[in-house]
Coordinates of N, CA, C and O in Angstrom, one line a residue:
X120 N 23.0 -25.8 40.1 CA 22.3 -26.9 39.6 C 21.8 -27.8 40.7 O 22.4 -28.1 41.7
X121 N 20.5 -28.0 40.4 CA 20.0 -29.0 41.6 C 19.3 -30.2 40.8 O 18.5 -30.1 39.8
X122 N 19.7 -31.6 41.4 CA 19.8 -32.9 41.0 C 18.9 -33.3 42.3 O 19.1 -32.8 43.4
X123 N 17.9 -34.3 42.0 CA 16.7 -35.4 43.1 C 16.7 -36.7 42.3 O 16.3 -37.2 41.2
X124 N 17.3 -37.0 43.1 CA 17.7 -38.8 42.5 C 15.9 -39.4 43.0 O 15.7 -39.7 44.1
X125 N 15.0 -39.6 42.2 CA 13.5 -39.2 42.6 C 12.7 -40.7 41.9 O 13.1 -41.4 40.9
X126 N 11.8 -40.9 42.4 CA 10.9 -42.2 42.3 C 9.6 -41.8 42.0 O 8.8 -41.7 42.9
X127 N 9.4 -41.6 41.4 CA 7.5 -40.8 40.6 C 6.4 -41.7 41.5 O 5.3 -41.1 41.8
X128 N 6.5 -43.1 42.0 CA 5.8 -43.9 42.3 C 5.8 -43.0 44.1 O 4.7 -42.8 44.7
X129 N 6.8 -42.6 44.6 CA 6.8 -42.4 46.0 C 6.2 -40.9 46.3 O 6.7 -39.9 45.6
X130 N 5.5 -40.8 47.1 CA 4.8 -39.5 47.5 C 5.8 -38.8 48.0 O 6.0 -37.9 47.2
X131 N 6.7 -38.8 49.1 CA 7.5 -38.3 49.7 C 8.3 -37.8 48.3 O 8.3 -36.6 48.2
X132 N 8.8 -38.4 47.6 CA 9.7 -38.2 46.1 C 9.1 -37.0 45.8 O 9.6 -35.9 45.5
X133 N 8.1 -37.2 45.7 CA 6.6 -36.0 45.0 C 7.1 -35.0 45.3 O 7.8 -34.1 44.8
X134 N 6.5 -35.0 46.5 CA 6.5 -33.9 47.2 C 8.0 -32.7 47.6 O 8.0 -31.5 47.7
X135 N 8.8 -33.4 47.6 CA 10.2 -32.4 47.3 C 10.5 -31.9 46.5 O 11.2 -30.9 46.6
X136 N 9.9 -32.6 44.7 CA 10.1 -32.0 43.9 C 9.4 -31.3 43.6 O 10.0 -30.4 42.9
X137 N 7.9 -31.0 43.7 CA 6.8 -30.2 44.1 C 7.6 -28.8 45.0 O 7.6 -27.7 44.4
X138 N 8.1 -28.9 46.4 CA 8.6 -28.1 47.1 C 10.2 -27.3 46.1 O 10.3 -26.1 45.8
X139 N 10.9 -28.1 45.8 CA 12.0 -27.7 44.8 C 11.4 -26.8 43.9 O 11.7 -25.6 44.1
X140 N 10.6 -27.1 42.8 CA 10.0 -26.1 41.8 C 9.1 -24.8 42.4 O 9.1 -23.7 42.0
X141 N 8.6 -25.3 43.5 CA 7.7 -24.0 44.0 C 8.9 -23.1 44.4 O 8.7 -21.9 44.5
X142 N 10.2 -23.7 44.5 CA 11.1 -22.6 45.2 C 12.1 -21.9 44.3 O 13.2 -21.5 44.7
X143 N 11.3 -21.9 42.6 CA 12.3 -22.0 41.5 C 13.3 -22.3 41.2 O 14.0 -21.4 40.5
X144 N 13.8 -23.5 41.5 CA 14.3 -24.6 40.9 C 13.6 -25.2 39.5 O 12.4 -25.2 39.3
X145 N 14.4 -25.6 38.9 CA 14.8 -26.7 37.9 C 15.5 -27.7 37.8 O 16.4 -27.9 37.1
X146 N 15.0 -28.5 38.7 CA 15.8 -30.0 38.8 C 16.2 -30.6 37.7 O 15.6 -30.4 36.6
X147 N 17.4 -31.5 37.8 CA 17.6 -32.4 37.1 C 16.8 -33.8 37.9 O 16.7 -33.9 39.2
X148 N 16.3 -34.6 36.9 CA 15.0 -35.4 37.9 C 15.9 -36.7 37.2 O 15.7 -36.8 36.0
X149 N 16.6 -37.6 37.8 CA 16.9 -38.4 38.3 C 15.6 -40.4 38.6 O 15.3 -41.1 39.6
X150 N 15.4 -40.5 37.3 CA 14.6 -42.0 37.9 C 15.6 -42.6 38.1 O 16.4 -42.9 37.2
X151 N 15.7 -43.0 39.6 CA 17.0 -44.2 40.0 C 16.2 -45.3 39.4 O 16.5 -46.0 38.4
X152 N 15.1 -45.5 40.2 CA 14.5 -47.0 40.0 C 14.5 -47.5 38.1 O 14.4 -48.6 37.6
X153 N 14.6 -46.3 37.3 CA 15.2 -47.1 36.1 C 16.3 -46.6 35.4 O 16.6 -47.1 34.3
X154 N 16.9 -45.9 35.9 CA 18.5 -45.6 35.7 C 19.7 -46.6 36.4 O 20.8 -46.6 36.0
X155 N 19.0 -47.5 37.9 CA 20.1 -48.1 38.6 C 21.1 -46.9 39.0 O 21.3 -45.8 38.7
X156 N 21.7 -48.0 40.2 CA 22.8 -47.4 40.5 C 24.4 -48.2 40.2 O 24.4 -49.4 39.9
X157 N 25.3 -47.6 40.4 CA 26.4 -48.4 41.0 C 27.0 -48.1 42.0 O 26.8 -47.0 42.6
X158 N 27.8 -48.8 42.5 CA 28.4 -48.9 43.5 C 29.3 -47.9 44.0 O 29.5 -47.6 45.2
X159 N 29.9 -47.2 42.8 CA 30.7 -45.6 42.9 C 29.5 -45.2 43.3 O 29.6 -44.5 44.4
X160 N 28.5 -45.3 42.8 CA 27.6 -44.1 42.9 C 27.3 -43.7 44.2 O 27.6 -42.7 44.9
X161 N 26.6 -45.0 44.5 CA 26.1 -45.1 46.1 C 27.2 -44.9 47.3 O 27.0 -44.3 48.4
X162 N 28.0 -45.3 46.9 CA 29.3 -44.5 48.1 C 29.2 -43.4 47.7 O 28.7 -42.7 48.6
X163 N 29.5 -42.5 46.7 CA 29.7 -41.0 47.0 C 28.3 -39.8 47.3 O 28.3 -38.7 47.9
X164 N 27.5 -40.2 46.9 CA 26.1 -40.1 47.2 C 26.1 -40.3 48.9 O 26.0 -39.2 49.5
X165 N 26.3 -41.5 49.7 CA 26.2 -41.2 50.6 C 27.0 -40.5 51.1 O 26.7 -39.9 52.1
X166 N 28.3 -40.5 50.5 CA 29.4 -39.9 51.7 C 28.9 -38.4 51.3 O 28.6 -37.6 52.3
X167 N 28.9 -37.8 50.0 CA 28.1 -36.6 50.3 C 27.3 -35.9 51.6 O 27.6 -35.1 52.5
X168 N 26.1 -36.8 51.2 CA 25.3 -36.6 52.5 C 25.5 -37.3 53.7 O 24.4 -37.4 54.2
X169 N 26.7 -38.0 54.5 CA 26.9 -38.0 55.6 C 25.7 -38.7 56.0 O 25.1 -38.3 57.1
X170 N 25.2 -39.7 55.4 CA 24.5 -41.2 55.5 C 25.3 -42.6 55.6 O 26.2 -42.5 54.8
X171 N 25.3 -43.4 56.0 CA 25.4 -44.7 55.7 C 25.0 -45.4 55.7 O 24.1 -45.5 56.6
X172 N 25.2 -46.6 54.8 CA 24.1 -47.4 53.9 C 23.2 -47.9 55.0 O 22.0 -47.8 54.9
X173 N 23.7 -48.3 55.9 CA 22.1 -48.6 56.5 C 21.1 -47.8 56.9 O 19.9 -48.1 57.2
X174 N 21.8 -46.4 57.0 CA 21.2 -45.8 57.5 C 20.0 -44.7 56.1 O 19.1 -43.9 56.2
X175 N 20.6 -45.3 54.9 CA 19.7 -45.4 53.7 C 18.9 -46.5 52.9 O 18.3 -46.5 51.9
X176 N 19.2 -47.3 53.9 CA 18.1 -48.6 53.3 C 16.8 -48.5 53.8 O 16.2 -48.1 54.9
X177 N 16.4 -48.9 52.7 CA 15.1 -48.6 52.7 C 14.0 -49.7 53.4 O 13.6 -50.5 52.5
X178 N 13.6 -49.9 54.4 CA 13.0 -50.9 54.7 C 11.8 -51.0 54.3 O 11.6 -51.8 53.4
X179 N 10.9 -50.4 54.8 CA 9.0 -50.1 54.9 C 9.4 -50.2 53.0 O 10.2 -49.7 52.1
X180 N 8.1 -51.3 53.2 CA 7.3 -51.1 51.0 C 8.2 -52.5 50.6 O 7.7 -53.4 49.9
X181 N 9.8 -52.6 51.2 CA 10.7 -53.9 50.4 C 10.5 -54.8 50.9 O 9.5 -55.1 51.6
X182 N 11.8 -55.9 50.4 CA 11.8 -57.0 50.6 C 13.0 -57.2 51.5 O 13.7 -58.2 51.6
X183 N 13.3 -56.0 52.3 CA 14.8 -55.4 52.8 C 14.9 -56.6 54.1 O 15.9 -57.4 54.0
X184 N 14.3 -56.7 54.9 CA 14.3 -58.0 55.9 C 14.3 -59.5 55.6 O 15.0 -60.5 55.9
X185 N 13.3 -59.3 54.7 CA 13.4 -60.9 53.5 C 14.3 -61.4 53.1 O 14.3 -62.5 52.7
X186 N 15.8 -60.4 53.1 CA 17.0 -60.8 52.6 C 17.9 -60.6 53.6 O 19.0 -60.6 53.1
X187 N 17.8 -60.5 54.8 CA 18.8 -60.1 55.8 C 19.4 -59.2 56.1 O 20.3 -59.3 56.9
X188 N 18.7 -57.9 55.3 CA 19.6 -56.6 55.2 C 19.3 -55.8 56.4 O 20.1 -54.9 56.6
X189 N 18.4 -55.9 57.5 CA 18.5 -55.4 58.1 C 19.6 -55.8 59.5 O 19.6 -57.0 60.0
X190 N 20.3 -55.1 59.8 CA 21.4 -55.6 60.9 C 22.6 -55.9 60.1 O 23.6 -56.4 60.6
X191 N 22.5 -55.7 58.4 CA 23.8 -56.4 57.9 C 24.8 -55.6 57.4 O 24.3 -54.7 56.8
X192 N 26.2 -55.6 57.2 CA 26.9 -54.9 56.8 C 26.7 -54.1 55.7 O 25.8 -54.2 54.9
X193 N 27.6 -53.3 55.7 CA 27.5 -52.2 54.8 C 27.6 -52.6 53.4 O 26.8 -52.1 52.6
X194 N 28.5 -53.6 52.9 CA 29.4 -54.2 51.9 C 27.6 -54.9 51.3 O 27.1 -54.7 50.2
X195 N 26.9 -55.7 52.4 CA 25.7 -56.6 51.8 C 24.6 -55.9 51.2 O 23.9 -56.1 50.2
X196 N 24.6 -54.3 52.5 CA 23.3 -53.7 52.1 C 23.5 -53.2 50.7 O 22.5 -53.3 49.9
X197 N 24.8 -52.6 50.2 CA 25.2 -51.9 49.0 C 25.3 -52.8 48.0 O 25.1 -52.3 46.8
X198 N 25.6 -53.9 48.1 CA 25.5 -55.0 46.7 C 23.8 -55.2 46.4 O 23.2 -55.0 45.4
X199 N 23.5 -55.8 47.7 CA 21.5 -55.3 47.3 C 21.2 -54.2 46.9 O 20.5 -54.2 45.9
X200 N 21.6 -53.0 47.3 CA 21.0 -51.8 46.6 C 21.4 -51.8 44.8 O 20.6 -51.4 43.9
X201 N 22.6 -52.1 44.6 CA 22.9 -52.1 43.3 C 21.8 -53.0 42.5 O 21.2 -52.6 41.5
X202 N 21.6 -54.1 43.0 CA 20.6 -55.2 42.5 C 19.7 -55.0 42.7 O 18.9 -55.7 42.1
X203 N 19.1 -53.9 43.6 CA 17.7 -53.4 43.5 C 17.4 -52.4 43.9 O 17.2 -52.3 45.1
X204 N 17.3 -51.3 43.0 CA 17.2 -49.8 43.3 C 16.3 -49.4 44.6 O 16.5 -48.6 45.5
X205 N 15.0 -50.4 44.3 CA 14.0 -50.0 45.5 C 14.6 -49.8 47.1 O 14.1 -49.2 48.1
X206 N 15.9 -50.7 47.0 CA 16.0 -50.5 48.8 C 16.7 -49.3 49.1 O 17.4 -49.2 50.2
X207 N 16.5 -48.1 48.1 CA 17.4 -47.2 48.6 C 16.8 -46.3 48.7 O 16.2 -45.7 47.8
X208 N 16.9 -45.9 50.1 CA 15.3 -44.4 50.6 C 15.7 -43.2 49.7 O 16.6 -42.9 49.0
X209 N 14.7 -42.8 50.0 CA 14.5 -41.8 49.0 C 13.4 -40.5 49.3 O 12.3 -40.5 50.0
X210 N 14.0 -39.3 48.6 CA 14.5 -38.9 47.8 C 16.1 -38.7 47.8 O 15.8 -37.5 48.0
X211 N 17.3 -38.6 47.7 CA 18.4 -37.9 47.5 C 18.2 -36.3 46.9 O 17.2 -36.1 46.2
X212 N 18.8 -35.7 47.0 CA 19.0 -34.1 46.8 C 20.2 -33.3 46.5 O 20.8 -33.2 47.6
X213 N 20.8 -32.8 45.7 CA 22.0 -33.1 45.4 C 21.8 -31.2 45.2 O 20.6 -30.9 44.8
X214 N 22.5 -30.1 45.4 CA 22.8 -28.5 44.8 C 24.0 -28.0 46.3 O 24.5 -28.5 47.2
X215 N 23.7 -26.7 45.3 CA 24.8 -25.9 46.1 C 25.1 -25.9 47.6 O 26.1 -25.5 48.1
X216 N 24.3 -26.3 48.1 CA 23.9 -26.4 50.1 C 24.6 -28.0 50.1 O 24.8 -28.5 51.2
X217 N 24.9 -28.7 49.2 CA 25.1 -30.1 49.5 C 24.3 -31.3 49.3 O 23.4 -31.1 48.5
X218 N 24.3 -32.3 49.6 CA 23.4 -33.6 49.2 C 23.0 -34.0 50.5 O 23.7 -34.3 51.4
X219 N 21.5 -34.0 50.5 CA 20.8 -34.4 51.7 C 19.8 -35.6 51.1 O 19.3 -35.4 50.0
X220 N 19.4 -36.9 51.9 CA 18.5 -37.6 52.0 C 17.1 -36.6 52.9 O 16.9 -36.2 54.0
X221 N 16.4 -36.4 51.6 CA 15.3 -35.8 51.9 C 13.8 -36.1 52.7 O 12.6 -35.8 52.2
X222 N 14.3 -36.7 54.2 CA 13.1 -37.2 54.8 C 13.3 -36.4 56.3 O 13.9 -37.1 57.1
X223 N 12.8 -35.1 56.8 CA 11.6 -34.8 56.0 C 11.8 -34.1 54.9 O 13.0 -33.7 54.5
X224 N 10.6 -33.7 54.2 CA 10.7 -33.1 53.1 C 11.8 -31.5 53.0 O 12.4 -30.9 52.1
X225 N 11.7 -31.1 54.4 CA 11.5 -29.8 54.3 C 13.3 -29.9 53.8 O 13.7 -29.1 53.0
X226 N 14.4 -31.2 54.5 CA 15.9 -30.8 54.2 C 16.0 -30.5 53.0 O 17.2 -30.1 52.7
X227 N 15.2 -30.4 52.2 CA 15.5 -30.6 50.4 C 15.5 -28.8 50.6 O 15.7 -28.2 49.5
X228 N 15.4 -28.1 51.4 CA 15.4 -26.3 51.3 C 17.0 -26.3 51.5 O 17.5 -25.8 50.5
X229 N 17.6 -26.6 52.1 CA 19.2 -26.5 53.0 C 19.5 -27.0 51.4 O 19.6 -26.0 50.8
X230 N 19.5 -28.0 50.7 CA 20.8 -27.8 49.5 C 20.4 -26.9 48.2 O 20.9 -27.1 47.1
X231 N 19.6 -25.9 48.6 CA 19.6 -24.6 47.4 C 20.1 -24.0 47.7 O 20.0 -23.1 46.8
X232 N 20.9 -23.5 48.5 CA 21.8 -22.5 48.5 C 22.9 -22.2 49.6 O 22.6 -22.1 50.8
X233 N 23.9 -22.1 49.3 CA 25.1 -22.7 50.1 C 25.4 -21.9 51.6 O 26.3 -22.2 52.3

């Protein structure tokens, strides 16, 4: 099973799931930006993929500096992310190879198959 926690508005989002299906897959397609997250979520999500929160915040497009998230603890960036889906980069990728933040596009190949 392969899961892309995915944003339809973001090209990069696009295009992995575009790359996923060309590689026959069948994602489960994941709208974070209106599913939300929580706070379980986003810690195991990252610890999965061996990210941390800042190093998944999403800066470029938000309002991520406007609020001090840049340079700020882990605890602040993750309570903003819960309150607003957008600050969280994207795409995620979740199958049998593991959960990868998919920038570039191409890591989204490494979690089809273990």
């Amino acid at each position: 099973m392969i899961v892309i926690y995915h944003k339809p508005t973001c090209s990069t989002s696009r295009k992995v799931l575009e790359l996923l299906r060309d590689q026959g897959a069948d994602p489960i397609v994941i709208d974070y930006a209106r599913a939300g997250w929580s706070r379980a979520q986003l810690l195991g999500l990252f610890a999965a993929a061996d990210v941390t929160p800042t190093q998944a915040l999403r800066v470029e497009g938000t309002d991520a500096a406007e609020r001090g998230l840049v340079g700020a603890d882990d605890d602040a960036i993750l309570a903003a992310m819960v309150e607003n889906p957008a600050l969280v980069e994207r795409p995620f990728v979740a199958g049998p190879g593991g959960v990868r933040l998919c920038r570039p596009v191409e890591l989204a190949l490494q979690v089809l198959t273990r």
